[in-house]
């Protein structure tokens, strides 16, 4: 018997198909000494079936800091979920699809099950040898050349906020704006309503003072807004999707 607010934890399951059945208990249904109605009928039990794969392992890019304050480092965090320590020797990580081996993990590099690995994205000896752009780019994790050098995981992002990270959240591991929690479980940063954004200023036909045309967007909300996936256009009828803003692009509150 387990309280309804306590997660069920099943450990040591063999590699096969498993089913769990759950019935509810309602002590308010006790009538005198009759407890027959306390438990839900077994025929109405809730159930779920799944297959355990003991060879399963998952190595992901879990959190990224691309706009750090002052002299602080840009950071990339990996997370490993697997049954045994994983050897990273020969795997590589890069911010350039055309140069996948910018940083190759040296021999003897391992990560343990449930462990976070923090990588410093700067040019100091022993670090990644590249930094990240606050204006947006990508991070790409590759398998060893011996295993084909395939892409294991990646994340591409747009404009970043200073001293905030992007990280995976929830069972689906979706990327969101997060509070910096390097080396621990990610924590979501609350976001504002994108409907409050305003086109605040624009400039065209520049020649002398300013050469490039621009559009200025203002966020009057006190909270950060995620603009990723939104569109800008000068032809809303024929081409409403003319320019799509990169995923994970953020504008600060009142900024």
PDB file of C-alpha atoms in Angstrom:
ATOM      1  CA  UNK A   1       0.000   0.000   0.000  1.00  0.00           C
ATOM      2  CA  UNK A   2       1.433   3.359  -1.096  1.00  0.00           C
ATOM      3  CA  UNK A   3       0.119   6.888  -0.581  1.00  0.00           C
ATOM      4  CA  UNK A   4      -1.235   8.472  -3.752  1.00  0.00           C
ATOM      5  CA  UNK A   5       1.307  11.310  -3.605  1.00  0.00           C
ATOM      6  CA  UNK A   6       4.325   8.969  -3.373  1.00  0.00           C
ATOM      7  CA  UNK A   7       5.866   7.871  -6.708  1.00  0.00           C
ATOM      8  CA  UNK A   8       6.203   4.140  -7.277  1.00  0.00           C
ATOM      9  CA  UNK A   9       9.830   3.125  -7.773  1.00  0.00           C
ATOM     10  CA  UNK A  10      10.587  -0.245  -9.343  1.00  0.00           C
ATOM     11  CA  UNK A  11      14.234  -1.327  -9.388  1.00  0.00           C
ATOM     12  CA  UNK A  12      16.136  -4.365 -10.567  1.00  0.00           C
ATOM     13  CA  UNK A  13      13.649  -5.240 -13.315  1.00  0.00           C
ATOM     14  CA  UNK A  14      14.792  -7.812 -15.862  1.00  0.00           C
ATOM     15  CA  UNK A  15      14.957  -7.149 -19.600  1.00  0.00           C
ATOM     16  CA  UNK A  16      11.400  -8.049 -20.610  1.00  0.00           C
ATOM     17  CA  UNK A  17       7.860  -6.706 -20.715  1.00  0.00           C
ATOM     18  CA  UNK A  18       6.375  -5.620 -17.395  1.00  0.00           C
ATOM     19  CA  UNK A  19       2.887  -4.545 -16.315  1.00  0.00           C
ATOM     20  CA  UNK A  20       1.866  -2.762 -13.136  1.00  0.00           C
ATOM     21  CA  UNK A  21      -1.735  -2.637 -11.882  1.00  0.00           C
ATOM     22  CA  UNK A  22      -3.005  -0.003  -9.449  1.00  0.00           C
ATOM     23  CA  UNK A  23      -6.256   0.119  -7.487  1.00  0.00           C
ATOM     24  CA  UNK A  24      -7.423   2.954  -5.284  1.00  0.00           C
ATOM     25  CA  UNK A  25      -8.456   3.041  -1.646  1.00  0.00           C
ATOM     26  CA  UNK A  26     -11.111   5.316  -0.134  1.00  0.00           C
ATOM     27  CA  UNK A  27     -11.347   4.996   3.682  1.00  0.00           C
ATOM     28  CA  UNK A  28     -14.390   7.291   3.689  1.00  0.00           C
ATOM     29  CA  UNK A  29     -16.436   4.389   2.307  1.00  0.00           C
ATOM     30  CA  UNK A  30     -16.115   2.304   5.502  1.00  0.00           C
ATOM     31  CA  UNK A  31     -19.576   1.509   6.864  1.00  0.00           C
ATOM     32  CA  UNK A  32     -19.379   0.181  10.417  1.00  0.00           C
ATOM     33  CA  UNK A  33     -17.139  -2.868  10.294  1.00  0.00           C
ATOM     34  CA  UNK A  34     -17.727  -3.354   6.558  1.00  0.00           C
ATOM     35  CA  UNK A  35     -14.487  -2.499   4.732  1.00  0.00           C
ATOM     36  CA  UNK A  36     -15.394  -4.247   1.481  1.00  0.00           C
ATOM     37  CA  UNK A  37     -16.025  -0.968  -0.314  1.00  0.00           C
ATOM     38  CA  UNK A  38     -12.748   0.659   0.757  1.00  0.00           C
ATOM     39  CA  UNK A  39     -10.751  -0.775  -2.137  1.00  0.00           C
ATOM     40  CA  UNK A  40     -11.576  -0.225  -5.777  1.00  0.00           C
ATOM     41  CA  UNK A  41     -12.698  -3.366  -7.632  1.00  0.00           C
ATOM     42  CA  UNK A  42      -9.687  -5.157  -9.121  1.00  0.00           C
ATOM     43  CA  UNK A  43     -11.491  -5.353 -12.462  1.00  0.00           C
ATOM     44  CA  UNK A  44     -11.303  -1.556 -12.644  1.00  0.00           C
ATOM     45  CA  UNK A  45      -7.576  -1.365 -11.916  1.00  0.00           C
ATOM     46  CA  UNK A  46      -5.483   1.114 -13.853  1.00  0.00           C
ATOM     47  CA  UNK A  47      -2.532  -0.478 -15.611  1.00  0.00           C
ATOM     48  CA  UNK A  48       0.452   0.332 -17.745  1.00  0.00           C
ATOM     49  CA  UNK A  49       2.763  -1.992 -19.677  1.00  0.00           C
ATOM     50  CA  UNK A  50       6.305  -1.239 -20.772  1.00  0.00           C
ATOM     51  CA  UNK A  51       9.446  -3.029 -21.890  1.00  0.00           C
ATOM     52  CA  UNK A  52      12.681  -2.766 -19.931  1.00  0.00           C
ATOM     53  CA  UNK A  53      15.832  -2.472 -22.042  1.00  0.00           C
ATOM     54  CA  UNK A  54      18.809  -3.000 -19.746  1.00  0.00           C
ATOM     55  CA  UNK A  55      21.197  -1.866 -22.496  1.00  0.00           C
ATOM     56  CA  UNK A  56      19.531   1.581 -22.696  1.00  0.00           C
ATOM     57  CA  UNK A  57      21.765   4.598 -22.225  1.00  0.00           C
ATOM     58  CA  UNK A  58      21.310   8.299 -22.928  1.00  0.00           C
ATOM     59  CA  UNK A  59      23.968  10.990 -23.261  1.00  0.00           C
ATOM     60  CA  UNK A  60      22.598  14.481 -23.921  1.00  0.00           C
ATOM     61  CA  UNK A  61      23.518  18.135 -23.949  1.00  0.00           C
ATOM     62  CA  UNK A  62      21.513  19.201 -20.900  1.00  0.00           C
ATOM     63  CA  UNK A  63      22.244  22.882 -20.218  1.00  0.00           C
ATOM     64  CA  UNK A  64      24.050  25.729 -21.994  1.00  0.00           C
ATOM     65  CA  UNK A  65      25.274  29.112 -20.761  1.00  0.00           C
ATOM     66  CA  UNK A  66      26.183  31.283 -23.752  1.00  0.00           C
ATOM     67  CA  UNK A  67      26.042  34.789 -22.238  1.00  0.00           C
ATOM     68  CA  UNK A  68      27.935  34.927 -18.986  1.00  0.00           C
ATOM     69  CA  UNK A  69      28.620  37.955 -16.810  1.00  0.00           C
ATOM     70  CA  UNK A  70      32.001  39.648 -16.833  1.00  0.00           C
ATOM     71  CA  UNK A  71      34.875  37.176 -16.722  1.00  0.00           C
ATOM     72  CA  UNK A  72      32.654  34.168 -16.043  1.00  0.00           C
ATOM     73  CA  UNK A  73      32.887  31.232 -18.435  1.00  0.00           C
ATOM     74  CA  UNK A  74      30.454  30.025 -21.030  1.00  0.00           C
ATOM     75  CA  UNK A  75      29.442  26.497 -20.051  1.00  0.00           C
ATOM     76  CA  UNK A  76      28.051  23.313 -21.579  1.00  0.00           C
ATOM     77  CA  UNK A  77      26.597  20.620 -19.337  1.00  0.00           C
ATOM     78  CA  UNK A  78      26.211  16.986 -20.382  1.00  0.00           C
ATOM     79  CA  UNK A  79      23.969  14.486 -18.607  1.00  0.00           C
ATOM     80  CA  UNK A  80      24.299  10.716 -18.734  1.00  0.00           C
ATOM     81  CA  UNK A  81      21.539   8.234 -17.951  1.00  0.00           C
ATOM     82  CA  UNK A  82      22.690   4.649 -18.333  1.00  0.00           C
ATOM     83  CA  UNK A  83      23.343   1.381 -16.502  1.00  0.00           C
ATOM     84  CA  UNK A  84      27.131   1.673 -16.232  1.00  0.00           C
ATOM     85  CA  UNK A  85      29.933   4.246 -16.581  1.00  0.00           C
ATOM     86  CA  UNK A  86      30.313   5.534 -20.149  1.00  0.00           C
ATOM     87  CA  UNK A  87      33.691   6.027 -21.826  1.00  0.00           C
ATOM     88  CA  UNK A  88      33.738   9.352 -23.712  1.00  0.00           C
ATOM     89  CA  UNK A  89      37.250   8.866 -25.091  1.00  0.00           C
ATOM     90  CA  UNK A  90      37.329   9.954 -28.733  1.00  0.00           C
ATOM     91  CA  UNK A  91      33.876  11.545 -28.719  1.00  0.00           C
ATOM     92  CA  UNK A  92      33.824  15.205 -29.697  1.00  0.00           C
ATOM     93  CA  UNK A  93      31.868  18.413 -29.168  1.00  0.00           C
ATOM     94  CA  UNK A  94      31.787  21.524 -31.334  1.00  0.00           C
ATOM     95  CA  UNK A  95      29.893  24.711 -32.156  1.00  0.00           C
ATOM     96  CA  UNK A  96      30.602  24.274 -35.875  1.00  0.00           C
ATOM     97  CA  UNK A  97      28.920  21.657 -38.078  1.00  0.00           C
ATOM     98  CA  UNK A  98      31.797  21.974 -40.537  1.00  0.00           C
ATOM     99  CA  UNK A  99      34.355  21.195 -37.832  1.00  0.00           C
ATOM    100  CA  UNK A 100      32.893  18.449 -35.618  1.00  0.00           C
ATOM    101  CA  UNK A 101      36.155  17.689 -33.818  1.00  0.00           C
ATOM    102  CA  UNK A 102      36.871  21.120 -32.342  1.00  0.00           C
ATOM    103  CA  UNK A 103      37.214  19.382 -28.983  1.00  0.00           C
ATOM    104  CA  UNK A 104      37.899  15.659 -28.677  1.00  0.00           C
ATOM    105  CA  UNK A 105      37.496  14.044 -25.269  1.00  0.00           C
ATOM    106  CA  UNK A 106      40.873  12.651 -24.195  1.00  0.00           C
ATOM    107  CA  UNK A 107      41.473   9.002 -23.387  1.00  0.00           C
ATOM    108  CA  UNK A 108      40.189   7.905 -20.000  1.00  0.00           C
ATOM    109  CA  UNK A 109      37.325  10.432 -19.865  1.00  0.00           C
ATOM    110  CA  UNK A 110      34.289   8.743 -18.290  1.00  0.00           C
ATOM    111  CA  UNK A 111      30.901   9.795 -16.942  1.00  0.00           C
ATOM    112  CA  UNK A 112      28.950   7.825 -14.347  1.00  0.00           C
ATOM    113  CA  UNK A 113      25.223   6.980 -14.414  1.00  0.00           C
ATOM    114  CA  UNK A 114      23.120   9.949 -13.329  1.00  0.00           C
ATOM    115  CA  UNK A 115      26.132  12.265 -13.483  1.00  0.00           C
ATOM    116  CA  UNK A 116      26.398  15.794 -14.894  1.00  0.00           C
ATOM    117  CA  UNK A 117      29.608  16.761 -16.688  1.00  0.00           C
ATOM    118  CA  UNK A 118      30.418  20.479 -16.933  1.00  0.00           C
ATOM    119  CA  UNK A 119      32.550  21.701 -19.844  1.00  0.00           C
ATOM    120  CA  UNK A 120      34.102  25.183 -19.907  1.00  0.00           C
ATOM    121  CA  UNK A 121      33.675  26.900 -23.270  1.00  0.00           C
ATOM    122  CA  UNK A 122      36.743  29.119 -23.456  1.00  0.00           C
ATOM    123  CA  UNK A 123      40.313  29.048 -24.722  1.00  0.00           C
ATOM    124  CA  UNK A 124      42.094  28.162 -21.484  1.00  0.00           C
ATOM    125  CA  UNK A 125      44.306  25.046 -21.531  1.00  0.00           C
ATOM    126  CA  UNK A 126      42.286  21.896 -20.947  1.00  0.00           C
ATOM    127  CA  UNK A 127      38.994  23.591 -21.785  1.00  0.00           C
ATOM    128  CA  UNK A 128      36.981  23.306 -25.018  1.00  0.00           C
ATOM    129  CA  UNK A 129      39.029  25.737 -27.096  1.00  0.00           C
ATOM    130  CA  UNK A 130      35.991  27.668 -28.305  1.00  0.00           C
ATOM    131  CA  UNK A 131      33.477  30.095 -26.795  1.00  0.00           C
ATOM    132  CA  UNK A 132      29.752  30.467 -27.411  1.00  0.00           C
ATOM    133  CA  UNK A 133      27.972  33.426 -28.997  1.00  0.00           C
ATOM    134  CA  UNK A 134      25.269  35.278 -27.087  1.00  0.00           C
ATOM    135  CA  UNK A 135      23.712  36.145 -30.452  1.00  0.00           C
ATOM    136  CA  UNK A 136      22.947  32.517 -31.208  1.00  0.00           C
ATOM    137  CA  UNK A 137      24.594  29.420 -32.675  1.00  0.00           C
ATOM    138  CA  UNK A 138      24.642  25.681 -31.990  1.00  0.00           C
ATOM    139  CA  UNK A 139      26.318  22.987 -29.898  1.00  0.00           C
ATOM    140  CA  UNK A 140      26.874  19.527 -31.410  1.00  0.00           C
ATOM    141  CA  UNK A 141      27.952  16.295 -29.692  1.00  0.00           C
ATOM    142  CA  UNK A 142      29.465  13.518 -31.833  1.00  0.00           C
ATOM    143  CA  UNK A 143      30.281   9.849 -31.410  1.00  0.00           C
ATOM    144  CA  UNK A 144      33.802   8.511 -31.912  1.00  0.00           C
ATOM    145  CA  UNK A 145      35.242   8.139 -35.400  1.00  0.00           C
ATOM    146  CA  UNK A 146      35.501   4.396 -34.743  1.00  0.00           C
ATOM    147  CA  UNK A 147      31.720   4.320 -34.241  1.00  0.00           C
ATOM    148  CA  UNK A 148      31.068   6.342 -37.390  1.00  0.00           C
ATOM    149  CA  UNK A 149      31.303   9.836 -35.898  1.00  0.00           C
ATOM    150  CA  UNK A 150      27.533  10.305 -35.955  1.00  0.00           C
ATOM    151  CA  UNK A 151      25.704  13.161 -34.275  1.00  0.00           C
ATOM    152  CA  UNK A 152      24.605  12.089 -30.770  1.00  0.00           C
ATOM    153  CA  UNK A 153      22.809  15.268 -29.716  1.00  0.00           C
ATOM    154  CA  UNK A 154      22.592  18.947 -30.641  1.00  0.00           C
ATOM    155  CA  UNK A 155      20.923  22.227 -29.739  1.00  0.00           C
ATOM    156  CA  UNK A 156      20.628  25.420 -31.792  1.00  0.00           C
ATOM    157  CA  UNK A 157      19.570  28.689 -30.197  1.00  0.00           C
ATOM    158  CA  UNK A 158      19.117  32.405 -30.838  1.00  0.00           C
ATOM    159  CA  UNK A 159      19.658  35.522 -28.709  1.00  0.00           C
ATOM    160  CA  UNK A 160      20.535  34.682 -25.111  1.00  0.00           C
ATOM    161  CA  UNK A 161      20.087  36.626 -21.884  1.00  0.00           C
ATOM    162  CA  UNK A 162      23.021  37.391 -19.640  1.00  0.00           C
ATOM    163  CA  UNK A 163      23.385  34.988 -16.716  1.00  0.00           C
ATOM    164  CA  UNK A 164      20.509  32.755 -17.797  1.00  0.00           C
ATOM    165  CA  UNK A 165      20.878  29.306 -19.281  1.00  0.00           C
ATOM    166  CA  UNK A 166      18.831  27.147 -21.597  1.00  0.00           C
ATOM    167  CA  UNK A 167      18.203  23.603 -20.421  1.00  0.00           C
ATOM    168  CA  UNK A 168      16.143  20.462 -20.822  1.00  0.00           C
ATOM    169  CA  UNK A 169      13.034  20.129 -18.656  1.00  0.00           C
ATOM    170  CA  UNK A 170      10.449  17.455 -17.926  1.00  0.00           C
ATOM    171  CA  UNK A 171      10.049  13.899 -19.128  1.00  0.00           C
ATOM    172  CA  UNK A 172      10.192  15.037 -22.758  1.00  0.00           C
ATOM    173  CA  UNK A 173      13.454  16.912 -22.078  1.00  0.00           C
ATOM    174  CA  UNK A 174      12.234  19.998 -23.940  1.00  0.00           C
ATOM    175  CA  UNK A 175      14.557  22.992 -24.164  1.00  0.00           C
ATOM    176  CA  UNK A 176      13.440  26.065 -22.190  1.00  0.00           C
ATOM    177  CA  UNK A 177      14.898  29.147 -20.525  1.00  0.00           C
ATOM    178  CA  UNK A 178      16.351  28.052 -17.192  1.00  0.00           C
ATOM    179  CA  UNK A 179      18.012  29.427 -14.111  1.00  0.00           C
ATOM    180  CA  UNK A 180      21.714  28.542 -13.937  1.00  0.00           C
ATOM    181  CA  UNK A 181      21.960  25.187 -12.138  1.00  0.00           C
ATOM    182  CA  UNK A 182      25.183  23.877 -13.617  1.00  0.00           C
ATOM    183  CA  UNK A 183      25.902  20.385 -12.310  1.00  0.00           C
ATOM    184  CA  UNK A 184      22.421  19.828 -10.857  1.00  0.00           C
ATOM    185  CA  UNK A 185      18.823  19.349 -12.018  1.00  0.00           C
ATOM    186  CA  UNK A 186      17.491  22.145 -14.242  1.00  0.00           C
ATOM    187  CA  UNK A 187      15.001  24.749 -12.983  1.00  0.00           C
ATOM    188  CA  UNK A 188      12.634  26.636 -15.310  1.00  0.00           C
ATOM    189  CA  UNK A 189      12.678  30.443 -15.478  1.00  0.00           C
ATOM    190  CA  UNK A 190       9.158  31.965 -15.646  1.00  0.00           C
ATOM    191  CA  UNK A 191       8.275  33.637 -18.951  1.00  0.00           C
ATOM    192  CA  UNK A 192       5.980  36.501 -19.908  1.00  0.00           C
ATOM    193  CA  UNK A 193       3.199  36.723 -22.482  1.00  0.00           C
ATOM    194  CA  UNK A 194       4.527  37.142 -26.057  1.00  0.00           C
ATOM    195  CA  UNK A 195       1.307  38.950 -27.014  1.00  0.00           C
ATOM    196  CA  UNK A 196       2.606  42.004 -25.130  1.00  0.00           C
ATOM    197  CA  UNK A 197       5.567  42.530 -27.496  1.00  0.00           C
ATOM    198  CA  UNK A 198       5.576  45.745 -29.533  1.00  0.00           C
ATOM    199  CA  UNK A 199       7.271  46.853 -32.739  1.00  0.00           C
ATOM    200  CA  UNK A 200       8.817  49.960 -31.213  1.00  0.00           C
ATOM    201  CA  UNK A 201      10.973  51.461 -33.971  1.00  0.00           C
ATOM    202  CA  UNK A 202      12.146  50.786 -37.501  1.00  0.00           C
ATOM    203  CA  UNK A 203      14.613  52.319 -39.919  1.00  0.00           C
ATOM    204  CA  UNK A 204      14.843  52.102 -43.713  1.00  0.00           C
ATOM    205  CA  UNK A 205      16.971  53.434 -46.545  1.00  0.00           C
ATOM    206  CA  UNK A 206      20.067  54.139 -44.499  1.00  0.00           C
ATOM    207  CA  UNK A 207      23.068  55.660 -46.266  1.00  0.00           C
ATOM    208  CA  UNK A 208      25.202  57.806 -43.964  1.00  0.00           C
ATOM    209  CA  UNK A 209      24.632  57.480 -40.209  1.00  0.00           C
ATOM    210  CA  UNK A 210      23.223  53.950 -40.418  1.00  0.00           C
ATOM    211  CA  UNK A 211      23.738  51.649 -43.375  1.00  0.00           C
ATOM    212  CA  UNK A 212      21.543  48.718 -42.342  1.00  0.00           C
ATOM    213  CA  UNK A 213      17.772  48.749 -42.050  1.00  0.00           C
ATOM    214  CA  UNK A 214      16.498  47.562 -38.673  1.00  0.00           C
ATOM    215  CA  UNK A 215      13.377  46.749 -36.674  1.00  0.00           C
ATOM    216  CA  UNK A 216      13.304  47.279 -32.904  1.00  0.00           C
ATOM    217  CA  UNK A 217      11.081  45.095 -30.720  1.00  0.00           C
ATOM    218  CA  UNK A 218      10.172  46.159 -27.185  1.00  0.00           C
ATOM    219  CA  UNK A 219       8.979  43.979 -24.311  1.00  0.00           C
ATOM    220  CA  UNK A 220       6.918  46.081 -21.852  1.00  0.00           C
ATOM    221  CA  UNK A 221       6.322  43.032 -19.652  1.00  0.00           C
ATOM    222  CA  UNK A 222       8.391  42.615 -16.492  1.00  0.00           C
ATOM    223  CA  UNK A 223       9.258  39.024 -17.430  1.00  0.00           C
ATOM    224  CA  UNK A 224      11.392  37.603 -20.212  1.00  0.00           C
ATOM    225  CA  UNK A 225       9.587  36.536 -23.393  1.00  0.00           C
ATOM    226  CA  UNK A 226      10.580  33.678 -25.691  1.00  0.00           C
ATOM    227  CA  UNK A 227      10.410  34.933 -29.294  1.00  0.00           C
ATOM    228  CA  UNK A 228      11.624  31.671 -30.821  1.00  0.00           C
ATOM    229  CA  UNK A 229       9.525  30.559 -33.776  1.00  0.00           C
ATOM    230  CA  UNK A 230       7.794  33.920 -34.272  1.00  0.00           C
ATOM    231  CA  UNK A 231       7.759  35.564 -37.694  1.00  0.00           C
ATOM    232  CA  UNK A 232       8.612  39.015 -39.042  1.00  0.00           C
ATOM    233  CA  UNK A 233       7.448  40.130 -42.467  1.00  0.00           C
ATOM    234  CA  UNK A 234       6.847  43.143 -44.688  1.00  0.00           C
ATOM    235  CA  UNK A 235       4.229  41.211 -46.669  1.00  0.00           C
ATOM    236  CA  UNK A 236       1.631  39.797 -44.241  1.00  0.00           C
ATOM    237  CA  UNK A 237      -0.737  38.702 -47.001  1.00  0.00           C
ATOM    238  CA  UNK A 238       1.506  36.775 -49.383  1.00  0.00           C
ATOM    239  CA  UNK A 239       4.515  35.984 -47.151  1.00  0.00           C
ATOM    240  CA  UNK A 240       3.553  36.055 -43.453  1.00  0.00           C
ATOM    241  CA  UNK A 241       6.408  33.661 -42.644  1.00  0.00           C
ATOM    242  CA  UNK A 242       9.122  35.575 -44.488  1.00  0.00           C
ATOM    243  CA  UNK A 243      11.560  35.610 -41.568  1.00  0.00           C
ATOM    244  CA  UNK A 244      11.348  33.188 -38.651  1.00  0.00           C
ATOM    245  CA  UNK A 245      13.159  34.046 -35.430  1.00  0.00           C
ATOM    246  CA  UNK A 246      15.561  31.338 -34.276  1.00  0.00           C
ATOM    247  CA  UNK A 247      14.373  28.901 -31.601  1.00  0.00           C
ATOM    248  CA  UNK A 248      15.226  29.807 -28.006  1.00  0.00           C
ATOM    249  CA  UNK A 249      15.558  33.545 -28.700  1.00  0.00           C
ATOM    250  CA  UNK A 250      14.740  35.687 -25.686  1.00  0.00           C
ATOM    251  CA  UNK A 251      14.020  39.344 -24.976  1.00  0.00           C
ATOM    252  CA  UNK A 252      14.412  40.605 -21.428  1.00  0.00           C
ATOM    253  CA  UNK A 253      11.596  42.192 -19.465  1.00  0.00           C
ATOM    254  CA  UNK A 254      11.271  45.911 -20.216  1.00  0.00           C
ATOM    255  CA  UNK A 255      13.998  45.498 -22.793  1.00  0.00           C
TER     256      UNK A 255
END
